PDB file of C-alpha atoms in Angstrom:
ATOM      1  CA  UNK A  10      46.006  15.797  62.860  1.00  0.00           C
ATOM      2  CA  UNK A  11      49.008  17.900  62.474  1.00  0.00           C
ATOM      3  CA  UNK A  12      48.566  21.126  64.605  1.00  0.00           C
ATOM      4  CA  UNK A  13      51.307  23.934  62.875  1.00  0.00           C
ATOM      5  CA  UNK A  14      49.261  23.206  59.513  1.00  0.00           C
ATOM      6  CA  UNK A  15      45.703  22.704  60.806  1.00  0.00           C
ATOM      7  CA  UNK A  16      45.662  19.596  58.783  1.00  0.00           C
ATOM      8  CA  UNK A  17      44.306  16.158  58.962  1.00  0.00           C
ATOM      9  CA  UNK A  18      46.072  13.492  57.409  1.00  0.00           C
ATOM     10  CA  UNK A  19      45.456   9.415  55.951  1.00  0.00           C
ATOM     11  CA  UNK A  20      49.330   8.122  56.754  1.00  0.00           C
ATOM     12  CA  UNK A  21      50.069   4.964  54.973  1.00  0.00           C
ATOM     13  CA  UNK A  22      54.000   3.605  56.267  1.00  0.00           C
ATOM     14  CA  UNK A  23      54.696   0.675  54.243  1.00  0.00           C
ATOM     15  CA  UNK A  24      58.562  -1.203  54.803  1.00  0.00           C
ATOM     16  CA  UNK A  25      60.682  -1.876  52.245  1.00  0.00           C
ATOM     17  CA  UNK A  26      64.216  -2.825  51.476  1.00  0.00           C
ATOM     18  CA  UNK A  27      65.625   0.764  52.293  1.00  0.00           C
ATOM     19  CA  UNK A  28      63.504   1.413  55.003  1.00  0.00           C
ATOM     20  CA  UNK A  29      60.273   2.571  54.882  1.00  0.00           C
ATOM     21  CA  UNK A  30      57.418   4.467  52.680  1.00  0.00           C
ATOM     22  CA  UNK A  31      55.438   6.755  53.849  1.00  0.00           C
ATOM     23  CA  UNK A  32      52.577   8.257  52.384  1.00  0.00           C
ATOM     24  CA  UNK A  33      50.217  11.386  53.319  1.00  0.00           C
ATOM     25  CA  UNK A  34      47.310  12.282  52.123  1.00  0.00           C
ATOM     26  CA  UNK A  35      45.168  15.571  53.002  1.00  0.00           C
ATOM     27  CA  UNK A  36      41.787  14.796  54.342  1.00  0.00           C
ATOM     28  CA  UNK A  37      41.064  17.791  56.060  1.00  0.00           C
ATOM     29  CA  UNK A  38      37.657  18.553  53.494  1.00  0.00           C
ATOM     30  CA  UNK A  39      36.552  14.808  54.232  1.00  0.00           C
ATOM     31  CA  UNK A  40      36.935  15.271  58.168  1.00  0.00           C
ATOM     32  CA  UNK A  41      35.054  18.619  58.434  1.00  0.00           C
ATOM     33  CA  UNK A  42      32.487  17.123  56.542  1.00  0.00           C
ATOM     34  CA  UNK A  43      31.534  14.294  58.194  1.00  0.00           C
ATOM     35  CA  UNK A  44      31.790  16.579  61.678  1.00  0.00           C
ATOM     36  CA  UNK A  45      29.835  18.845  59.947  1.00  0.00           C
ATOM     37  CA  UNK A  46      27.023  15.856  59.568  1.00  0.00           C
ATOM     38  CA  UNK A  47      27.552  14.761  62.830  1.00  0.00           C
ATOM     39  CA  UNK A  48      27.179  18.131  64.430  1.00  0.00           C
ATOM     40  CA  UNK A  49      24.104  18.554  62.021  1.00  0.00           C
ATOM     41  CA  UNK A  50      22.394  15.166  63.268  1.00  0.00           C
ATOM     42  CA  UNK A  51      23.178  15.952  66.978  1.00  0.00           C
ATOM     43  CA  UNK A  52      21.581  19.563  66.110  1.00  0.00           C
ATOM     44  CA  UNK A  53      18.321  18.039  64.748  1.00  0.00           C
ATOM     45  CA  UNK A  54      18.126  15.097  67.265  1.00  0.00           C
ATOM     46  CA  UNK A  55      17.881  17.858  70.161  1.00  0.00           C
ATOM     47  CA  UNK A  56      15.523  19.979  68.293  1.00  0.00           C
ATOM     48  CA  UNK A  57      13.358  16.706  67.762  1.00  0.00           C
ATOM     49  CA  UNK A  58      13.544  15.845  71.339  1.00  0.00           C
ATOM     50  CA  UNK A  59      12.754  19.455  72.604  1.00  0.00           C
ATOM     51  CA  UNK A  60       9.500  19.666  70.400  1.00  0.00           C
ATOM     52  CA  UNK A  61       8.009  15.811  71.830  1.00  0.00           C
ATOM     53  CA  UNK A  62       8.566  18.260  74.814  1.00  0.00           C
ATOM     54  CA  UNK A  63       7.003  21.523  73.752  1.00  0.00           C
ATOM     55  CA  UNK A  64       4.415  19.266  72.340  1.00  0.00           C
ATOM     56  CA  UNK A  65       3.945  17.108  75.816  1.00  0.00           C
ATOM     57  CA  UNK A  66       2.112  20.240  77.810  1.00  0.00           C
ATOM     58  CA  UNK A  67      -0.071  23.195  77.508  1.00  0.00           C
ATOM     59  CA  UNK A  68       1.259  24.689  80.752  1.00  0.00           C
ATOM     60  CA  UNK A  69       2.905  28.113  79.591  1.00  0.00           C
ATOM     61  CA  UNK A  70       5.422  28.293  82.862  1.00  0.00           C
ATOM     62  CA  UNK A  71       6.377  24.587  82.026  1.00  0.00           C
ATOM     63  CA  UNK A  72       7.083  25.615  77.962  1.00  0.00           C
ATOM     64  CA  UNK A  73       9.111  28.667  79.463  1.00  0.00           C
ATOM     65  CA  UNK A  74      11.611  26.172  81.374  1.00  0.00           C
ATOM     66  CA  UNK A  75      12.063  24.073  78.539  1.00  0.00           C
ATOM     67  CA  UNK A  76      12.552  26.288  75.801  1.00  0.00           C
ATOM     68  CA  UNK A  77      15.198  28.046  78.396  1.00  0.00           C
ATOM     69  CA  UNK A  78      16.960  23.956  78.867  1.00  0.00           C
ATOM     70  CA  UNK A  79      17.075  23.666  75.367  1.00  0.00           C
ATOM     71  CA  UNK A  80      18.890  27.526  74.986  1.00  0.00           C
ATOM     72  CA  UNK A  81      21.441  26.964  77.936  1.00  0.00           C
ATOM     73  CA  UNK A  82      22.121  23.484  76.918  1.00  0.00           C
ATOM     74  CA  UNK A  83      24.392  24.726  73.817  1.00  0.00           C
ATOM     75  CA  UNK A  84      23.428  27.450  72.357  1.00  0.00           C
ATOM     76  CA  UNK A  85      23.735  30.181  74.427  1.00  0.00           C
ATOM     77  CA  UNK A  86      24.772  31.897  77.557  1.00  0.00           C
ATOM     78  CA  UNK A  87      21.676  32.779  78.786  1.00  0.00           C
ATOM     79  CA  UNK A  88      17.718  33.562  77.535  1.00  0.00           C
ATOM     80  CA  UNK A  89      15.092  35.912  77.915  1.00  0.00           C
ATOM     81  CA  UNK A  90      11.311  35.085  76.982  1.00  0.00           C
ATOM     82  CA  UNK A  91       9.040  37.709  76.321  1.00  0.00           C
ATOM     83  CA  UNK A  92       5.222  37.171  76.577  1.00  0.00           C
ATOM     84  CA  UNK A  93       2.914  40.162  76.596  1.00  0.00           C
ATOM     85  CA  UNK A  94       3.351  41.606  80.727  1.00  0.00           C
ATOM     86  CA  UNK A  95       5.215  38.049  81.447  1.00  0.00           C
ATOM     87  CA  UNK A  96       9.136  37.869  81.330  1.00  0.00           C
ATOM     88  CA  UNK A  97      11.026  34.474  81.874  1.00  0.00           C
ATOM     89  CA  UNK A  98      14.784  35.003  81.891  1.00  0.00           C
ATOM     90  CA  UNK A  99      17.350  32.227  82.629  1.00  0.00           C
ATOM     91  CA  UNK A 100      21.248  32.086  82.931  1.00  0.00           C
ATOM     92  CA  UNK A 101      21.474  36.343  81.983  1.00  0.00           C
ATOM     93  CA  UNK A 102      24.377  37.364  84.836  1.00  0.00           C
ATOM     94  CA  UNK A 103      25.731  40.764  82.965  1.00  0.00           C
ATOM     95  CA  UNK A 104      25.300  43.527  80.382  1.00  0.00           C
ATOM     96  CA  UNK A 105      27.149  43.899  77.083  1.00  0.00           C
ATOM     97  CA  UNK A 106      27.196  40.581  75.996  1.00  0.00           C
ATOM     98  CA  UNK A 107      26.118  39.996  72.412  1.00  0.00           C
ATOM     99  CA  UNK A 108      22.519  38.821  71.755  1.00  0.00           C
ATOM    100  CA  UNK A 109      20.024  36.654  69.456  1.00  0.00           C
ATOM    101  CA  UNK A 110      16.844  38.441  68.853  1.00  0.00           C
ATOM    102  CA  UNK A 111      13.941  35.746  67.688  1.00  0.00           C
ATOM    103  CA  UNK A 112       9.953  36.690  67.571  1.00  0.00           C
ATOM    104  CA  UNK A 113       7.787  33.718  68.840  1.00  0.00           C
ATOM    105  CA  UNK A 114       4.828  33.540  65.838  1.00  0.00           C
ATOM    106  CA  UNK A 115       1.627  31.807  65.747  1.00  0.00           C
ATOM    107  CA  UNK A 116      -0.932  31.544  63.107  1.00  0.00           C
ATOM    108  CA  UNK A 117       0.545  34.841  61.422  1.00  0.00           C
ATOM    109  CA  UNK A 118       1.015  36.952  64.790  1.00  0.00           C
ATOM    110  CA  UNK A 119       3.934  37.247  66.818  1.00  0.00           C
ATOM    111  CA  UNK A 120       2.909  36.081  70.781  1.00  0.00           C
ATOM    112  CA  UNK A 121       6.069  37.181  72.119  1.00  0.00           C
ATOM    113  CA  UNK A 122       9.858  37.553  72.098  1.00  0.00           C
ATOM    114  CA  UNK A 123      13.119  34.926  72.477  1.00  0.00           C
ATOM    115  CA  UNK A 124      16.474  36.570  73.278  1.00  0.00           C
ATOM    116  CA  UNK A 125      19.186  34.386  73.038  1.00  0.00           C
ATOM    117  CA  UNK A 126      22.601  36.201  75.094  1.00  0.00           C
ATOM    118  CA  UNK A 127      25.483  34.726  74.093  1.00  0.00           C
ATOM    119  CA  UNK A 128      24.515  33.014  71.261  1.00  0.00           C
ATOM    120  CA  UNK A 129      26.860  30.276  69.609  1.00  0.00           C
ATOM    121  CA  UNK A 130      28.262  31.637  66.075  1.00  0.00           C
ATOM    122  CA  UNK A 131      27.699  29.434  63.188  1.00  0.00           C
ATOM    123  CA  UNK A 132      24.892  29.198  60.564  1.00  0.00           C
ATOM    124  CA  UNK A 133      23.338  25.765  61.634  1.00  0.00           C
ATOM    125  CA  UNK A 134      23.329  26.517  65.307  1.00  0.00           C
ATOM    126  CA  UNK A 135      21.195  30.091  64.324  1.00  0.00           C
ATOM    127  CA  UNK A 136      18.835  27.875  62.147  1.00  0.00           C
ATOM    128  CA  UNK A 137      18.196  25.340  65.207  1.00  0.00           C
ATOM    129  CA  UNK A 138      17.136  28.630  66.868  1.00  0.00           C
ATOM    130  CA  UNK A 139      15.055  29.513  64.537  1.00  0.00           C
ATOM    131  CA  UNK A 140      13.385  26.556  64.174  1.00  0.00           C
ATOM    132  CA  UNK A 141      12.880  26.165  67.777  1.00  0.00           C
ATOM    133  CA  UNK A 142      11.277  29.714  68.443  1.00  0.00           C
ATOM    134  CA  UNK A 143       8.940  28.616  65.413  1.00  0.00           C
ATOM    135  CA  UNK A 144       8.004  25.793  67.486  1.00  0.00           C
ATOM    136  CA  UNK A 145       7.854  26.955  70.604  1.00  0.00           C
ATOM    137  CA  UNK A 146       5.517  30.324  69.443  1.00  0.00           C
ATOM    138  CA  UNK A 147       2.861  27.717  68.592  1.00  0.00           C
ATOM    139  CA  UNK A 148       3.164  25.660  71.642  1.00  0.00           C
ATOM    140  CA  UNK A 149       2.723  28.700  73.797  1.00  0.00           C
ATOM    141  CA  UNK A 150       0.191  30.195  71.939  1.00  0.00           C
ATOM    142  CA  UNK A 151      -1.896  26.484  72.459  1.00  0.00           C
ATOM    143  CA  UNK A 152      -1.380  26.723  75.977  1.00  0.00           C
ATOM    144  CA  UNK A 153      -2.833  30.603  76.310  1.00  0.00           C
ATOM    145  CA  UNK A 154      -5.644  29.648  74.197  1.00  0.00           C
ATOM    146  CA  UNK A 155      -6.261  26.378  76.425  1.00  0.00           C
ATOM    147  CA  UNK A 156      -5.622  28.580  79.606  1.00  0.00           C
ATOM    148  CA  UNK A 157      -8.191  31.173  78.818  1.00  0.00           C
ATOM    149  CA  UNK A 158     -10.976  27.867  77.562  1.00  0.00           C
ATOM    150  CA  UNK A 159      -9.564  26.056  80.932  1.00  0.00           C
ATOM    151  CA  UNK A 160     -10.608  29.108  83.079  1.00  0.00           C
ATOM    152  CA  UNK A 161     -13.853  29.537  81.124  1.00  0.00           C
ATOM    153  CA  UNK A 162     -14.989  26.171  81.648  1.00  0.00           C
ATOM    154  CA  UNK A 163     -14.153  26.158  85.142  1.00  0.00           C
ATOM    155  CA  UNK A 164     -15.977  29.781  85.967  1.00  0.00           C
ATOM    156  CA  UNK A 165     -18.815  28.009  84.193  1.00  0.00           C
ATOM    157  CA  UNK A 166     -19.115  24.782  85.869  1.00  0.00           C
ATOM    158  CA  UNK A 167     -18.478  26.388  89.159  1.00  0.00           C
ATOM    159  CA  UNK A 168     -21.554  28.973  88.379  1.00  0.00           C
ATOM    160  CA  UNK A 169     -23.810  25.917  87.469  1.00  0.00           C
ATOM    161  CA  UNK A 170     -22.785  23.769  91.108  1.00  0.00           C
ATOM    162  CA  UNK A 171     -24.516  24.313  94.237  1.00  0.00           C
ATOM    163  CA  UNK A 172     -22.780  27.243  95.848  1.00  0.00           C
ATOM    164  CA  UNK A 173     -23.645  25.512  99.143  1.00  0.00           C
ATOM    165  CA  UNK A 174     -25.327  22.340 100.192  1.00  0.00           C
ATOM    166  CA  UNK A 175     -28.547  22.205 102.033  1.00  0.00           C
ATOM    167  CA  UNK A 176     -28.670  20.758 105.823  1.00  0.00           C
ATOM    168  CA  UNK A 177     -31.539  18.883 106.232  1.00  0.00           C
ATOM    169  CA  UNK A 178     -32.400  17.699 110.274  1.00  0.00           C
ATOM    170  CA  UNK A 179     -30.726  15.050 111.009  1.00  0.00           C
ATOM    171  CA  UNK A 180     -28.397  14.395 107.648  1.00  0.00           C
ATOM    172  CA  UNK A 181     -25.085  16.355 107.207  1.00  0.00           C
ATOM    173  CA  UNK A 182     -23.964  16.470 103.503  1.00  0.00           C
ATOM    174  CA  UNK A 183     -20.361  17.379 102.624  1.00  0.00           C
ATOM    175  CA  UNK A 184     -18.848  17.594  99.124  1.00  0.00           C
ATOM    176  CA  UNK A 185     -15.718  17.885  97.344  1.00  0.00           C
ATOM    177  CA  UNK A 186     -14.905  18.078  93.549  1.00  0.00           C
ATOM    178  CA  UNK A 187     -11.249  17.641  92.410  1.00  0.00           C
ATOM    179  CA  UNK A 188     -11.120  17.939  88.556  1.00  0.00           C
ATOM    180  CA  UNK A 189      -8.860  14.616  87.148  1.00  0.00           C
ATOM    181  CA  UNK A 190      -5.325  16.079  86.103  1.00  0.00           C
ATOM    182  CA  UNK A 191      -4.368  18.433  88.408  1.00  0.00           C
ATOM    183  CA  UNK A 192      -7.453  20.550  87.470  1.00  0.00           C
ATOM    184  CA  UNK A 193      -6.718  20.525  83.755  1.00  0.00           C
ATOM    185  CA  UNK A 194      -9.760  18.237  82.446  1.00  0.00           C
ATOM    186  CA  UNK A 195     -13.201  20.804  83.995  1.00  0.00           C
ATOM    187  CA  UNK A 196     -16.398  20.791  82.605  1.00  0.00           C
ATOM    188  CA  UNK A 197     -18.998  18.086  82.809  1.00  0.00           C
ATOM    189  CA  UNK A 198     -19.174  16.866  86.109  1.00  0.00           C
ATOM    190  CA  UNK A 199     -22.344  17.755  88.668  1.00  0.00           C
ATOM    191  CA  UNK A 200     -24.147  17.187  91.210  1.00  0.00           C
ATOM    192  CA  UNK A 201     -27.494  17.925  92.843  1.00  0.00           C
ATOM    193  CA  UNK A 202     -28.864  18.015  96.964  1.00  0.00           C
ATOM    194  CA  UNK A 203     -32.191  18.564  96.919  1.00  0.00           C
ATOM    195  CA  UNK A 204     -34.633  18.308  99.653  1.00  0.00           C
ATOM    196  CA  UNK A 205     -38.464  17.098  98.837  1.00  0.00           C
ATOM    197  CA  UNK A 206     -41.508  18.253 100.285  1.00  0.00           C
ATOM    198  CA  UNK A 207     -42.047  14.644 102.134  1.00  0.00           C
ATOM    199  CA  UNK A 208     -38.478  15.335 104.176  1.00  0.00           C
ATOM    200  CA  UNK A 209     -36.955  13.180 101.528  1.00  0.00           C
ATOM    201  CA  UNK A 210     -33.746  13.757  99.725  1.00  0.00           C
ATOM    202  CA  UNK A 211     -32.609  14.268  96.429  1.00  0.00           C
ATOM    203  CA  UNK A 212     -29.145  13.372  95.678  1.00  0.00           C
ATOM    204  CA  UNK A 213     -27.722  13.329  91.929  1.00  0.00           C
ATOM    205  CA  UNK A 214     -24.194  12.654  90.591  1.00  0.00           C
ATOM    206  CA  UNK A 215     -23.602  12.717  86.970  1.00  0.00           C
ATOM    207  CA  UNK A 216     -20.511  13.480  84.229  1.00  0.00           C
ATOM    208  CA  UNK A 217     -20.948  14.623  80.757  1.00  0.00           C
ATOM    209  CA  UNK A 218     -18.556  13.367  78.155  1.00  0.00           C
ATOM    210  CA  UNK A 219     -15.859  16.077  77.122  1.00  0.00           C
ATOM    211  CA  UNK A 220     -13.827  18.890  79.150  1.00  0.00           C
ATOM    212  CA  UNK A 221     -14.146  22.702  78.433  1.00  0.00           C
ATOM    213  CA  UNK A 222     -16.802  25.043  77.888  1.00  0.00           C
ATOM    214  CA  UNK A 223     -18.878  22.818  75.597  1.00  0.00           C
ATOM    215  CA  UNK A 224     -19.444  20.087  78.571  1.00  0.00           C
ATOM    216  CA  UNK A 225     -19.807  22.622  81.039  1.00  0.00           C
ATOM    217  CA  UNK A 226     -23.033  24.681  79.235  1.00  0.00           C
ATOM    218  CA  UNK A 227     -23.832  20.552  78.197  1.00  0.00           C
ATOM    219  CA  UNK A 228     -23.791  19.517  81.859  1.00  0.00           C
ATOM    220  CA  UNK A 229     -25.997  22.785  82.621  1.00  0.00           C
ATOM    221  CA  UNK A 230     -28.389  21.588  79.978  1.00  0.00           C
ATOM    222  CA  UNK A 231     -28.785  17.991  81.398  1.00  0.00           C
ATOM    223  CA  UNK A 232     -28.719  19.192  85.338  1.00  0.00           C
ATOM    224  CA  UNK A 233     -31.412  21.948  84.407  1.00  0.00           C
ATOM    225  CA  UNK A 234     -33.440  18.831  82.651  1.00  0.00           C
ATOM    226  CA  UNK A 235     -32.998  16.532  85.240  1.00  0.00           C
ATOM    227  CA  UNK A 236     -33.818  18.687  88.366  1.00  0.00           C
ATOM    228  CA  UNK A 237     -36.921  19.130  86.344  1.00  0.00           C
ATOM    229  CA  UNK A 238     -38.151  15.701  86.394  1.00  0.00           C
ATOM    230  CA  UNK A 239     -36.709  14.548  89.758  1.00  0.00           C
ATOM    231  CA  UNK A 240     -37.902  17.656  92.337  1.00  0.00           C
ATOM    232  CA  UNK A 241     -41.356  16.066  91.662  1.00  0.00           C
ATOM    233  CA  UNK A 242     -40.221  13.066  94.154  1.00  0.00           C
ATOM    234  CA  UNK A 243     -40.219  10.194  91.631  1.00  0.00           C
ATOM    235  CA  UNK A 244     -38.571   7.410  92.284  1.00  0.00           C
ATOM    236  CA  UNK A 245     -34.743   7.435  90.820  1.00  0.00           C
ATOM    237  CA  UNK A 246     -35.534   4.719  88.045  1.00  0.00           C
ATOM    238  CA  UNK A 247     -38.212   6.962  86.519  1.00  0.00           C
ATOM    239  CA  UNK A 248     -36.647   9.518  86.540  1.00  0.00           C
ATOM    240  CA  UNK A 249     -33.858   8.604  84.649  1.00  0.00           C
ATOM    241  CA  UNK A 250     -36.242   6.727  82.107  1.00  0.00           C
ATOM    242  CA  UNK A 251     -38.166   9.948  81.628  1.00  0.00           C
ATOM    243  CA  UNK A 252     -34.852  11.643  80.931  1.00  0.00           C
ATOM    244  CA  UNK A 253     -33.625   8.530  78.789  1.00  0.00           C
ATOM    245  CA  UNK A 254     -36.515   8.650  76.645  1.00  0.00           C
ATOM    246  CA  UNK A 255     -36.532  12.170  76.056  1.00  0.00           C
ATOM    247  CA  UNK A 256     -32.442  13.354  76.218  1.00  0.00           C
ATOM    248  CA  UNK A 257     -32.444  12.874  71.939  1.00  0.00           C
ATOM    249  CA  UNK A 258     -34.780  15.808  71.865  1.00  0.00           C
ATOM    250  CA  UNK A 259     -34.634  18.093  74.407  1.00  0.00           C
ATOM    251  CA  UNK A 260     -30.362  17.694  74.864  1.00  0.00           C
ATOM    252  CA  UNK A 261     -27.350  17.706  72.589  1.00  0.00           C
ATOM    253  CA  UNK A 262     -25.578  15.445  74.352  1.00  0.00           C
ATOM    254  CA  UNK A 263     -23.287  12.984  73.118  1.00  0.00           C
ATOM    255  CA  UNK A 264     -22.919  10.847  76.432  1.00  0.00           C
ATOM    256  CA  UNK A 265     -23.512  11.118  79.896  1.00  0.00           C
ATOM    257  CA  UNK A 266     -23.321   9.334  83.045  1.00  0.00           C
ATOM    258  CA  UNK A 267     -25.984   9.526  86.040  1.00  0.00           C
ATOM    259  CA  UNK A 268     -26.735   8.257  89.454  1.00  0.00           C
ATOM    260  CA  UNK A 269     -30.057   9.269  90.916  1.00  0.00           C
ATOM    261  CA  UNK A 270     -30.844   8.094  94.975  1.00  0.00           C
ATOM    262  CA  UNK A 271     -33.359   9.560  96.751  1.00  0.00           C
ATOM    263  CA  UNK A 272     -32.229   8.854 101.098  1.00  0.00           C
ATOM    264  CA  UNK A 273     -35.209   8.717 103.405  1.00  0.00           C
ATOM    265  CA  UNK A 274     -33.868   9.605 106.610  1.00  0.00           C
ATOM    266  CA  UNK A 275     -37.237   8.240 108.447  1.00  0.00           C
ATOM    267  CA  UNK A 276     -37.261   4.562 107.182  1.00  0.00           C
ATOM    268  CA  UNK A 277     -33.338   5.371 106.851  1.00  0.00           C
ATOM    269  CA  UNK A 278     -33.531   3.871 103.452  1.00  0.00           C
ATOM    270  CA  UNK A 279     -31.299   4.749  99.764  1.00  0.00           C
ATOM    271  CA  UNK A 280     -33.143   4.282  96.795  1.00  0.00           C
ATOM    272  CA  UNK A 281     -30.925   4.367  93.528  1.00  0.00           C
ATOM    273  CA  UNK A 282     -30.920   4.124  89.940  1.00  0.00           C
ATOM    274  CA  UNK A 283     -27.876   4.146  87.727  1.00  0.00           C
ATOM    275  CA  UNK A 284     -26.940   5.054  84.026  1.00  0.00           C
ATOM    276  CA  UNK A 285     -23.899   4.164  83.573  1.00  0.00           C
ATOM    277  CA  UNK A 286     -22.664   5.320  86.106  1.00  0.00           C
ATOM    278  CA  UNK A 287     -20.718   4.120  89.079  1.00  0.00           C
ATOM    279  CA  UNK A 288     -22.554   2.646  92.181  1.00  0.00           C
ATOM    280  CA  UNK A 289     -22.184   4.954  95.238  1.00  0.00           C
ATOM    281  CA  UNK A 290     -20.205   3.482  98.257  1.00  0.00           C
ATOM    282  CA  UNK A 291     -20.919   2.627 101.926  1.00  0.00           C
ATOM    283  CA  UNK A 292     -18.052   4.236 104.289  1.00  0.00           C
ATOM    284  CA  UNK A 293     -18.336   2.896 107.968  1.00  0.00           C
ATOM    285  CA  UNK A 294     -17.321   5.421 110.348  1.00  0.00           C
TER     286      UNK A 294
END
């Protein structure tokens, strides 16, 4: 590279009898090309990476960091994301500084706003931004619409569990659901404490296949059923034949899981029938 001419050169010395040959040859167009790929490739290797990313969660704070990563991390000097009443801004110190206005769209409606400040000049640096608001205006518009069934689901599993547990004489019952994934997968999971007219007790576990709303009104359907049959104080094993025999009709259920026990605090006896579902456990205190 010869600085005063912004040139690149192939030199080619060859000796001879008089000294020596030496040959240039401009390759300036041939450099900036193949920097031009290389800058394109490392361009479309971090948009690839940051949509696995995007793609990897349906947590809208946890879309807002990345999408603000990917921004700071080469392309600009800071970033402000616009969604509705919520603002995420990263790496914005001062006024004044030029800016990068992108809309975030999703199934033909814009869900918000990306400011880039301090964007990097250059036409394939503005189309990497492009393409990433593109991506990232469906990712976030995924994660309202799974917030909003999330929170649904959950309001409507929590309405069909006990509020509170009963407290027969001489039995204390304590329970305590934790949804798997950090509270992400709600819906189908319930379970029943009951006492019987004989000073019995009727204790039933069970999980409905699926998360969301649909499991949750599913789960309803199948604890509504099965409270029907068991309150009547039959044993655990018929119950859960009654409600074996007769799920097809009176349920639209694709699977479920159930344990039925009935505890006799007198005779200090568990009776239990399981449907696939997992045996309960003896804790010594």
């Amino acid at each position: 590279f010869y600085p005063p001419l912004e040139t690149w050169f192939d030199v080619r010395a060859t000796p001879t009898e008089d000294g020596w040959s030496v040959y240039f040859h401009d390759i300036s167009d041939r450099v900036r090309a193949e920097r031009e790929r290389e800058q394109a490739t490392g361009r479309l290797q971090i948009l690839s990476a940051a949509s696995a990313r995007l793609a990897g969660t349906l947590e809208v704070d946890e879309l807002l960091e990345i999408l603000a990563d990917v921004v700071l991390n080469g392309f600009g000097e800071g970033v402000v994301i616009e969604l509705g009443r919520t603002v995420h801004a990263a790496g914005v110190e001062a006024d004044g500084r030029p800016t990068l206005s992108l809309p975030l769209i999703s199934r033909g409606r814009q869900v918000g706003t990306m400011v880039v400040v301090g964007p990097i000049a250059g036409e394939l640096d503005r189309s990497v931004l492009e393409e990433l608001a593109a991506r990232a205006g469906v990712a976030l518009d995924n994660a309202g619409v799974y917030d909003v069934e999330r929170r649904l689901a959950l309001t409507l599993q929590r309405s069909l569990l006990p509020s509170e547990l009963p407290q027969p004489d001489g039995i204390e019952l304590a329970a305590r659901y934790l949804p798997g994934a950090g509270g992400r997968d709600v819906g189908g999971d319930f379970y029943i404490a009951h006492p019987l007219e004989d000073g019995r007790l009727l204790l039933v576990i069970g999980d409905v296949m699926g998360h969301g709303a649909q499991a949750a009104a599913r789960m309803g359907q199948l604890r509504a059923v099965l409270a029907a049959y068991a309150y009547d104080g039959d044993p655990p094993d018929r119950v859960l034949s009654h409600l074996s025999v007769r799920a097809r009709a009176l349920l639209d259920l694709p699977m479920a899981t159930v344990l039925a026990a009935v505890y006799d605090p007198q005779r200090r006896l568990l009776t239990f029938a399981l449907a696939g579902h997992l045996p309960p456990l003896l804790a010594p205190l």
